[in-house]
Tab-separated table of C-alpha atoms in Angstrom:
chain	number	residue	atom	x	y	z
A	1	MET	CA	70.361	124.545	28.308
A	2	LYS	CA	73.285	126.267	26.064
A	3	ILE	CA	74.730	128.487	28.920
A	4	LEU	CA	74.602	124.932	30.600
A	5	THR	CA	76.734	123.654	27.997
A	6	THR	CA	79.162	126.044	27.439
A	7	ILE	CA	80.255	126.475	31.335
A	8	ILE	CA	80.832	122.566	30.060
A	9	LEU	CA	82.633	122.273	27.328
A	10	ALA	CA	84.440	126.250	28.533
A	11	PHE	CA	86.145	123.836	31.625
A	12	ILE	CA	87.038	120.123	29.369
A	13	CYS	CA	89.279	122.483	27.157
A	14	HIS	CA	90.283	123.608	29.783
A	15	PHE	CA	91.700	120.295	30.793
A	16	VAL	CA	92.497	119.271	27.604
A	17	THR	CA	95.031	122.440	27.490
A	18	ALA	CA	96.254	123.470	30.134
A	19	GLN	CA	100.375	122.793	29.907
A	20	ASN	CA	101.730	120.411	32.830
A	21	LYS	CA	99.666	117.609	34.058
A	22	HIS	CA	99.498	116.032	37.503
A	23	VAL	CA	98.494	112.647	38.039
A	24	SER	CA	100.127	110.491	41.499
A	25	ILE	CA	99.987	107.193	43.457
A	26	ASN	CA	100.686	107.454	47.035
A	27	TYR	CA	100.910	104.655	49.972
A	28	ARG	CA	100.028	106.087	53.644
A	29	PHE	CA	99.915	104.097	56.820
A	30	GLY	CA	98.614	105.754	59.412
A	31	SER	CA	96.739	104.916	63.198
A	32	ALA	CA	94.042	107.340	65.261
A	33	ILE	CA	94.751	110.635	66.682
A	34	GLU	CA	92.413	109.433	70.121
A	35	ASN	CA	95.616	106.781	69.631
A	36	PHE	CA	98.486	109.472	70.782
A	37	GLN	CA	96.713	110.986	73.988
A	38	ILE	CA	96.270	109.602	77.674
A	39	PRO	CA	92.703	107.969	78.517
A	40	VAL	CA	90.641	111.528	80.992
A	41	VAL	CA	89.270	109.579	83.011
A	42	LEU	CA	86.008	111.099	83.721
A	43	LYS	CA	83.120	109.444	85.182
A	44	THR	CA	81.200	110.220	82.517
A	45	THR	CA	83.941	108.154	80.052
A	46	ARG	CA	85.879	105.183	82.502
A	47	LEU	CA	83.809	102.620	80.589
A	48	GLU	CA	85.661	103.434	77.695
A	49	HIS	CA	88.220	101.202	77.620
A	50	ARG	CA	85.383	98.126	77.176
A	51	LYS	CA	84.001	99.766	74.188
A	52	ILE	CA	85.309	99.622	69.791
A	53	ARG	CA	89.927	100.858	69.353
A	54	PRO	CA	91.836	101.782	66.835
A	55	VAL	CA	94.730	100.109	65.860
A	56	TRP	CA	95.692	101.468	62.102
A	57	ASP	CA	94.853	102.311	58.340
A	58	GLN	CA	96.566	102.202	54.974
A	59	GLY	CA	96.058	102.005	51.847
A	60	LEU	CA	96.265	104.292	47.900
A	61	VAL	CA	96.071	107.039	46.184
A	62	VAL	CA	95.354	107.662	42.705
A	63	LEU	CA	95.041	111.401	41.830
A	64	TYR	CA	95.008	113.235	38.420
A	65	SER	CA	95.960	116.997	38.703
A	66	PRO	CA	94.648	119.797	36.013
A	67	PRO	CA	95.579	122.661	37.062
A	68	LEU	CA	92.817	125.337	37.992
A	69	TRP	CA	95.170	128.627	37.574
A	70	GLU	CA	98.881	127.638	36.556
A	71	LYS	CA	100.602	130.443	36.942
A	72	TYR	CA	100.060	130.623	40.763
A	73	GLY	CA	100.477	126.115	41.615
A	74	ILE	CA	97.043	125.729	41.753
A	75	TYR	CA	95.644	122.367	41.093
A	76	TYR	CA	92.273	120.422	41.316
A	77	ASN	CA	92.529	116.897	42.003
A	78	PHE	CA	90.070	114.060	40.685
A	79	GLY	CA	90.762	110.737	42.298
A	80	GLY	CA	90.110	107.702	44.669
A	81	GLU	CA	90.843	105.491	47.310
A	82	ILE	CA	91.181	101.882	48.700
A	83	SER	CA	92.619	101.712	52.196
A	84	THR	CA	91.496	98.620	54.090
A	85	SER	CA	91.767	100.082	58.913
A	86	LYS	CA	91.954	97.487	61.696
A	87	TYR	CA	90.031	97.486	64.590
A	88	TYR	CA	89.799	95.067	68.151
A	89	GLN	CA	87.059	94.767	70.592
A	90	PRO	CA	88.019	94.325	73.452
A	91	ILE	CA	86.059	92.241	75.806
A	92	VAL	CA	86.272	92.450	79.633
A	93	GLU	CA	83.929	90.033	82.846
A	94	ARG	CA	82.335	92.639	84.905
A	95	LYS	CA	83.154	90.356	88.438
A	96	TYR	CA	87.016	90.503	88.532
A	97	THR	CA	86.941	93.164	85.359
A	98	TYR	CA	89.914	91.006	82.732
A	99	ASN	CA	90.067	91.318	79.534
A	100	ILE	CA	89.394	87.300	78.786
A	101	ASP	CA	89.246	88.109	74.473
A	102	ASN	CA	89.865	90.925	72.219
A	103	ILE	CA	87.825	90.579	68.524
A	104	GLU	CA	89.646	92.518	65.497
A	105	LEU	CA	87.767	93.215	62.634
A	106	THR	CA	89.421	94.921	59.179
A	107	HIS	CA	87.186	97.772	57.348
A	108	THR	CA	87.694	97.694	53.242
A	109	ARG	CA	86.355	101.198	51.736
A	110	LEU	CA	86.408	103.015	49.074
A	111	GLY	CA	86.924	107.089	48.259
A	112	MET	CA	86.075	109.292	45.436
A	113	ILE	CA	88.479	112.202	45.751
A	114	ILE	CA	88.072	116.500	44.294
A	115	GLY	CA	90.419	118.203	46.077
A	116	LEU	CA	92.505	121.322	45.288
A	117	GLU	CA	95.862	122.409	45.386
A	118	LYS	CA	99.126	124.510	46.174
A	119	HIS	CA	102.214	123.702	44.199
A	120	LEU	CA	105.511	125.779	46.278
A	121	LYS	CA	108.441	125.334	44.196
A	122	PHE	CA	112.179	125.917	44.539
A	123	TYR	CA	115.638	124.881	43.143
A	124	GLU	CA	114.746	125.499	39.814
A	125	ASP	CA	111.588	122.843	40.404
A	126	ARG	CA	113.423	120.322	41.386
A	127	CYS	CA	112.214	120.943	45.079
A	128	ALA	CA	108.019	121.374	46.140
A	129	ILE	CA	106.437	121.590	48.585
A	130	ASN	CA	102.096	120.638	47.864
A	131	PHE	CA	99.767	121.240	50.299
A	132	GLY	CA	95.830	121.778	50.041
A	133	VAL	CA	92.250	119.364	50.479
A	134	ASN	CA	90.587	116.417	48.949
A	135	ALA	CA	86.837	115.153	49.851
A	136	ALA	CA	85.989	111.961	50.333
A	137	TYR	CA	83.130	110.172	48.622
A	138	ARG	CA	82.964	106.701	51.001
A	139	LEU	CA	81.505	103.425	49.919
A	140	PHE	CA	81.784	100.132	51.975
A	141	PRO	CA	81.806	97.108	50.262
A	142	GLN	CA	80.886	95.162	53.249
A	143	GLN	CA	78.020	97.239	54.476
A	144	TYR	CA	77.238	94.950	57.430
A	145	LYS	CA	79.323	92.409	59.092
A	146	GLN	CA	79.214	90.107	62.292
A	147	TYR	CA	81.285	88.045	64.076
A	148	ALA	CA	80.666	85.955	66.334
A	149	LYS	CA	81.036	82.357	68.791
A	150	GLY	CA	79.308	79.820	71.459
A	151	TYR	CA	81.015	79.369	74.136
A	152	HIS	CA	84.838	78.512	74.094
A	153	PHE	CA	87.923	78.718	76.750
A	154	ASN	CA	89.914	81.578	75.952
A	155	ASN	CA	93.198	81.688	78.397
A	156	GLU	CA	91.883	80.856	80.903
A	157	HIS	CA	89.760	76.948	81.795
A	158	TRP	CA	87.176	78.170	84.551
A	159	ILE	CA	85.476	80.982	82.203
A	160	GLU	CA	84.458	80.322	78.724
A	161	PHE	CA	82.158	83.050	76.577
A	162	SER	CA	80.741	84.332	73.731
A	163	TYR	CA	79.343	87.732	71.938
A	164	THR	CA	77.783	88.605	68.990
A	165	LEU	CA	78.998	91.926	67.780
A	166	ASN	CA	77.311	93.663	64.843
A	167	VAL	CA	79.192	96.010	62.340
A	168	TYR	CA	76.986	98.737	60.366
A	169	ARG	CA	78.418	100.915	58.000
A	170	ASP	CA	75.371	101.024	55.243
A	171	ASP	CA	74.069	104.619	56.830
A	172	TYR	CA	73.326	107.000	59.561
A	173	HIS	CA	72.166	105.389	62.357
A	174	ARG	CA	71.196	106.428	66.474
A	175	ASN	CA	74.157	106.202	68.775
A	176	GLU	CA	74.616	106.944	72.335
A	177	ALA	CA	77.987	108.501	71.259
A	178	ASN	CA	76.522	111.850	70.041
A	179	ILE	CA	77.802	110.931	66.296
A	180	GLY	CA	75.942	113.430	64.205
A	181	GLN	CA	76.815	111.461	60.595
A	182	SER	CA	77.878	108.622	58.779
A	183	GLY	CA	81.145	108.452	57.867
A	184	LYS	CA	80.142	108.638	54.125
A	185	VAL	CA	81.755	112.196	53.519
A	186	GLY	CA	85.507	112.966	54.782
A	187	LEU	CA	87.742	115.680	54.324
A	188	ASP	CA	92.062	114.772	53.472
A	189	PHE	CA	94.209	117.584	54.824
A	190	PHE	CA	97.532	116.698	52.966
A	191	THR	CA	101.537	118.323	52.979
A	192	HIS	CA	103.681	116.164	50.474
A	193	VAL	CA	107.598	117.445	50.135
A	194	SER	CA	108.764	116.810	45.942
A	195	PHE	CA	111.573	115.730	44.965
A	196	ALA	CA	112.390	115.448	41.000
A	197	ILE	CA	113.853	112.743	39.656
A	198	ASN	CA	114.140	114.289	35.548
A	199	ASN	CA	111.502	116.493	34.031
A	200	SER	CA	108.976	114.080	34.397
A	201	SER	CA	108.597	112.249	37.625
A	202	ALA	CA	109.047	113.028	41.043
A	203	VAL	CA	108.952	111.112	44.541
A	204	ASN	CA	106.836	112.421	47.482
A	205	PHE	CA	106.953	112.170	51.137
A	206	GLY	CA	104.815	113.878	53.253
A	207	LEU	CA	101.861	113.825	55.960
A	208	ASN	CA	97.301	112.824	55.855
A	209	LEU	CA	95.551	114.186	57.857
A	210	THR	CA	91.409	112.137	57.308
A	211	THR	CA	88.251	113.947	59.947
A	212	HIS	CA	85.250	111.669	60.262
A	213	ASN	CA	85.941	108.474	59.898
A	214	ILE	CA	82.309	106.484	61.510
A	215	PHE	CA	81.396	102.817	61.643
A	216	PHE	CA	78.540	102.484	64.569
A	217	TYR	CA	77.643	98.554	66.071
A	218	GLU	CA	76.159	96.411	68.797
A	219	PHE	CA	77.965	94.021	71.042
A	220	ARG	CA	77.415	91.071	73.486
A	221	HIS	CA	78.442	88.615	75.489
A	222	SER	CA	77.850	87.071	78.073
A	223	VAL	CA	80.171	84.799	80.349
A	224	ARG	CA	79.559	81.100	82.461
A	225	TYR	CA	82.307	80.584	84.774
A	226	TYR	CA	83.021	77.314	86.586
A	227	GLN	CA	84.024	76.232	89.983
A	228	ASP	CA	85.943	72.982	90.634
A	229	GLY	CA	85.026	71.984	87.573
A	230	THR	CA	81.472	72.983	87.926
A	231	GLU	CA	79.307	75.002	85.846
A	232	GLY	CA	77.740	78.047	86.854
A	233	PRO	CA	75.649	80.811	86.125
A	234	ILE	CA	75.578	82.473	82.537
A	235	TYR	CA	75.494	86.095	82.555
A	236	TRP	CA	74.484	87.430	79.754
A	237	TYR	CA	76.087	91.638	78.913
A	238	THR	CA	74.944	94.564	76.557
A	239	ASP	CA	78.011	96.631	78.132
A	240	LEU	CA	76.996	100.052	79.011
A	241	GLY	CA	73.341	99.023	78.954
A	242	ILE	CA	72.216	101.426	75.887
A	243	GLU	CA	68.412	101.438	75.067
A	244	PRO	CA	67.477	99.445	72.940
A	245	LYS	CA	67.205	102.904	69.662
A	246	TYR	CA	70.739	103.080	70.315
A	247	LYS	CA	73.544	101.961	68.995
A	248	TYR	CA	77.285	102.234	69.566
A	249	GLY	CA	79.219	104.573	67.099
A	250	ILE	CA	82.873	105.456	66.866
A	251	GLN	CA	84.493	108.230	65.245
A	252	THR	CA	88.718	109.213	64.526
A	253	THR	CA	90.510	111.546	62.732
A	254	ASN	CA	93.836	109.424	60.755
A	255	LEU	CA	96.750	110.647	61.012
A	256	TYR	CA	99.268	109.082	58.360
A	257	LEU	CA	102.518	108.573	56.669
A	258	SER	CA	102.914	108.859	52.818
A	259	PHE	CA	104.542	108.582	50.120
A	260	GLY	CA	104.816	107.798	46.827
A	261	TYR	CA	105.563	108.561	42.485
A	262	THR	CA	103.942	111.250	40.707
A	263	TYR	CA	104.276	111.492	36.966
A	264	THR	CA	104.205	115.337	34.969
A	265	TRP	CA	103.427	115.399	30.759
A	266	THR	CA	103.550	118.828	29.094
A	267	LYS	CA	101.950	120.002	26.507
């Protein structure tokens, strides 16, 4: 117990007595790298266009960075993030394979961050390249959300449809995409270029890449066709027809453009 207490006190003293500490706030905006790729159409992937698709992700990240090894420009990172992501679920009817509507989804997440970064300084410390990796433990204020709508027409008067979409961000679920984790933990790789405004302030620009952006969902919709104003039969779809014990899963790796402000104080 005395050894543990000594280690904790030494750790705190190191933070308190360290010469240079940084606090930064960054805004980032990006999208899944899957959006930048042309899908490969195989027999096993030809129905992927019917599944949820990512649109964008944006958020704020605040970090406190005391030095671990100041002589070599190595710093801890501690902080948090608040972000919002947007997706959409296409509604595709089967007879003519028309995309008759899209369901828009937005998610908010919070994150607790810990990591390491390296600073390389140039031009008498007026410019720096910072790169490193952070781990984020993610929390989701809304762990379950349902999107549902009864029979209605959209742009066509010969077909009406209804849908139910249940989204889960609470834990891991068995899924048809063979995703093996819940998405509560992900990595953030980054590289930023920093330009000093004065001795204590700097602005930075850069790139971030985050992993294991995951959630699970259930989706069912039905359509009813009309001919000469007469109702036809109702067709129900659970889309790809997966087993009831499974859910759909989506996993993305997101690439961001980032910019922000850093304040440094020296003891």
